Amino acid sequence: MTTRGTAAQLAGLGRPIAGKTGTTNDARDNWFMGSTPDITVGIFVGFDEPRTLGPGNMETGSGNAAPIYERIAREVFKGKPPTPFRIPPGLRLVKWSYEGGTIDEVFKPGTEPGSGYNANALDGSGPNSAIDDPSGAGPQQAGGARRPGLSGTGETY
């Protein structure tokens, strides 16, 4: 679930979202790409004739595009339960240390980083390979109950 980073405001949607914000030099364009297992939506903010979006280059994907995504997502998902991401067969979701934090990342078996390797990685080969809370409380991120990922570091969820 997006709970940290430049799109942290989307945590209020209460569902797993993989997302990426972006802003070009001089704040000429910005965007947010948001994906759930059900739908991917891309929001682009900019002009046909390139020019800055505002004074001081303060216009960003998290400030412009992510809130637009949030408004759309609230309507699209209204009354629908969250769908967990599923891990494809032949891949492993591993929690590992990276630059002072931990992230959950997908690897082909045998290619995981040695530092912080978690031997109890989720494996997509099982019939119930969703990242779900075993208690049935709903979708969870790997690595613990409602543990946030580090946005912008390459994590999958």
Short mmCIF file of C-alpha atoms in Angstrom, two decimals:
data_model
loop_
_atom_site.label_atom_id
_atom_site.label_comp_id
_atom_site.label_asym_id
_atom_site.label_seq_id
_atom_site.Cartn_x
_atom_site.Cartn_y
_atom_site.Cartn_z
CA MET A 1 0.00 0.00 0.00
CA THR A 2 1.31 3.44 -0.82
CA THR A 3 1.94 4.91 2.64
CA ARG A 4 5.27 6.70 2.31
CA GLY A 5 7.04 8.79 -0.25
CA THR A 6 5.67 11.30 -2.70
CA ALA A 7 2.25 9.63 -3.02
CA ALA A 8 1.66 8.95 0.69
CA GLN A 9 -1.68 10.75 0.56
CA LEU A 10 -3.08 7.73 -1.30
CA ALA A 11 -2.89 5.56 1.84
CA GLY A 12 -6.37 6.87 2.63
CA LEU A 13 -7.72 4.77 -0.24
CA GLY A 14 -7.11 1.67 1.89
CA ARG A 15 -5.93 -0.64 -0.86
CA PRO A 16 -2.67 -1.91 -2.39
CA ILE A 17 -1.40 0.59 -4.96
CA ALA A 18 1.87 0.53 -6.86
CA GLY A 19 2.63 4.07 -7.92
CA LYS A 20 5.22 6.41 -9.37
CA THR A 21 5.21 10.20 -9.40
CA GLY A 22 7.36 12.23 -11.72
CA THR A 23 8.27 15.82 -12.50
CA THR A 24 10.38 17.11 -15.41
CA ASN A 25 13.07 19.77 -15.15
CA ASP A 26 11.65 23.26 -14.70
CA ALA A 27 8.33 21.68 -13.64
CA ARG A 28 7.12 21.67 -17.25
CA ASP A 29 5.22 18.40 -16.84
CA ASN A 30 4.35 16.04 -14.04
CA TRP A 31 2.54 12.75 -13.69
CA PHE A 32 1.39 9.91 -11.51
CA MET A 33 1.01 6.30 -12.61
CA GLY A 34 -1.05 4.20 -10.21
CA SER A 35 -1.70 0.48 -10.49
CA THR A 36 -3.76 -1.96 -8.52
CA PRO A 37 -4.38 -5.58 -9.52
CA ASP A 38 -7.63 -4.31 -11.09
CA ILE A 39 -6.66 -1.20 -13.05
CA THR A 40 -3.81 1.11 -14.04
CA VAL A 41 -4.43 4.83 -14.40
CA GLY A 42 -1.95 7.41 -15.65
CA ILE A 43 -2.36 11.13 -14.98
CA PHE A 44 -0.27 13.63 -16.99
CA VAL A 45 -0.30 17.36 -16.21
CA GLY A 46 1.30 19.75 -18.69
CA PHE A 47 0.81 22.06 -21.66
CA ASP A 48 0.84 21.26 -25.38
CA GLU A 49 3.44 23.99 -25.85
CA PRO A 50 6.08 23.29 -23.17
CA ARG A 51 6.29 25.87 -20.40
CA THR A 52 6.62 25.77 -16.64
CA LEU A 53 3.49 24.85 -14.70
CA GLY A 54 4.08 27.48 -12.08
CA PRO A 55 6.50 29.91 -10.49
CA GLY A 56 9.50 28.58 -8.62
CA ASN A 57 9.27 25.07 -10.11
CA MET A 58 7.06 24.02 -7.19
CA GLU A 59 4.54 22.02 -9.25
CA THR A 60 5.12 18.29 -8.80
CA GLY A 61 3.54 14.94 -9.59
CA SER A 62 2.66 14.45 -5.93
CA GLY A 63 1.07 17.91 -5.73
CA ASN A 64 -0.84 17.90 -9.02
CA ALA A 65 -1.25 14.45 -10.57
CA ALA A 66 -1.55 12.22 -7.47
CA PRO A 67 -4.57 14.14 -6.10
CA ILE A 68 -6.29 13.78 -9.49
CA TYR A 69 -5.62 10.02 -9.34
CA GLU A 70 -7.06 9.94 -5.82
CA ARG A 71 -10.34 11.55 -6.93
CA ILE A 72 -10.66 9.09 -9.82
CA ALA A 73 -9.75 6.09 -7.64
CA ARG A 74 -12.33 7.00 -4.99
CA GLU A 75 -15.05 6.75 -7.66
CA VAL A 76 -13.65 3.68 -9.44
CA PHE A 77 -13.25 1.68 -6.21
CA LYS A 78 -16.37 2.90 -4.40
CA GLY A 79 -18.03 -0.09 -2.74
CA LYS A 80 -15.40 -2.55 -4.02
CA PRO A 81 -13.12 -4.51 -1.68
CA PRO A 82 -9.34 -4.22 -2.14
CA THR A 83 -7.71 -6.86 -4.35
CA PRO A 84 -4.30 -8.11 -3.20
CA PHE A 85 -1.34 -8.24 -5.54
CA ARG A 86 -0.38 -11.80 -6.44
CA ILE A 87 3.17 -12.99 -6.89
CA PRO A 88 3.70 -14.73 -10.25
CA PRO A 89 5.06 -18.29 -10.18
CA GLY A 90 8.84 -18.47 -10.37
CA LEU A 91 9.44 -15.19 -8.49
CA ARG A 92 10.16 -14.40 -4.85
CA LEU A 93 9.28 -11.33 -2.81
CA VAL A 94 12.21 -10.63 -0.49
CA LYS A 95 12.67 -8.02 2.24
CA TRP A 96 16.24 -6.70 2.19
CA SER A 97 18.29 -3.83 3.58
CA TYR A 98 18.92 -0.88 1.27
CA GLU A 99 20.56 2.43 2.16
CA GLY A 100 19.56 2.34 5.82
CA GLY A 101 16.03 1.03 5.30
CA THR A 102 14.31 -2.12 4.14
CA ILE A 103 12.33 -2.69 0.98
CA ASP A 104 10.34 -5.55 -0.49
CA GLU A 105 11.55 -6.42 -3.97
CA VAL A 106 10.83 -9.17 -6.49
CA PHE A 107 13.67 -11.44 -7.62
CA LYS A 108 14.17 -14.59 -9.60
CA PRO A 109 15.29 -17.28 -7.12
CA GLY A 110 19.06 -17.20 -6.76
CA THR A 111 19.39 -13.50 -7.66
CA GLU A 112 18.41 -12.05 -4.26
CA PRO A 113 20.85 -9.68 -2.58
CA GLY A 114 22.95 -11.31 0.13
CA SER A 115 22.50 -8.50 2.67
CA GLY A 116 19.27 -8.75 4.64
CA TYR A 117 18.09 -11.83 2.74
CA ASN A 118 14.91 -13.25 4.24
CA ALA A 119 14.76 -17.02 3.89
CA ASN A 120 11.02 -16.84 4.53
CA ALA A 121 10.32 -14.94 1.33
CA LEU A 122 6.90 -15.21 -0.22
CA ASP A 123 6.96 -17.51 -3.20
CA GLY A 124 4.56 -17.31 -6.16
CA SER A 125 4.41 -21.08 -6.66
CA GLY A 126 1.73 -21.74 -4.03
CA PRO A 127 -2.02 -21.67 -4.66
CA ASN A 128 -2.47 -18.87 -2.09
CA SER A 129 0.35 -16.55 -3.11
CA ALA A 130 -1.44 -13.32 -2.31
CA ILE A 131 0.06 -10.88 0.12
CA ASP A 132 -2.77 -11.35 2.58
CA ASP A 133 -3.00 -11.28 6.33
CA PRO A 134 -3.43 -14.92 7.46
CA SER A 135 -6.09 -13.75 9.92
CA GLY A 136 -8.28 -12.71 7.00
CA ALA A 137 -8.14 -9.02 7.90
CA GLY A 138 -7.38 -8.09 4.30
CA PRO A 139 -4.49 -7.28 1.98
CA GLN A 140 -1.09 -6.79 3.59
CA GLN A 141 2.36 -5.92 2.37
CA ALA A 142 5.06 -8.50 2.72
CA GLY A 143 7.30 -8.02 5.70
CA GLY A 144 4.60 -7.46 8.29
CA ALA A 145 1.21 -6.04 8.98
CA ARG A 146 0.65 -2.77 7.14
CA ARG A 147 4.42 -2.18 6.85
CA PRO A 148 5.07 0.72 4.48
CA GLY A 149 7.47 0.43 1.58
CA LEU A 150 10.07 3.00 0.62
CA SER A 151 8.63 4.85 -2.35
CA GLY A 152 11.04 5.65 -5.16
CA THR A 153 13.53 2.90 -4.34
CA GLY A 154 12.28 0.33 -6.83
CA GLU A 155 9.92 -1.64 -4.64
CA THR A 156 7.06 -3.45 -6.30
CA TYR A 157 4.30 -2.62 -3.84
#
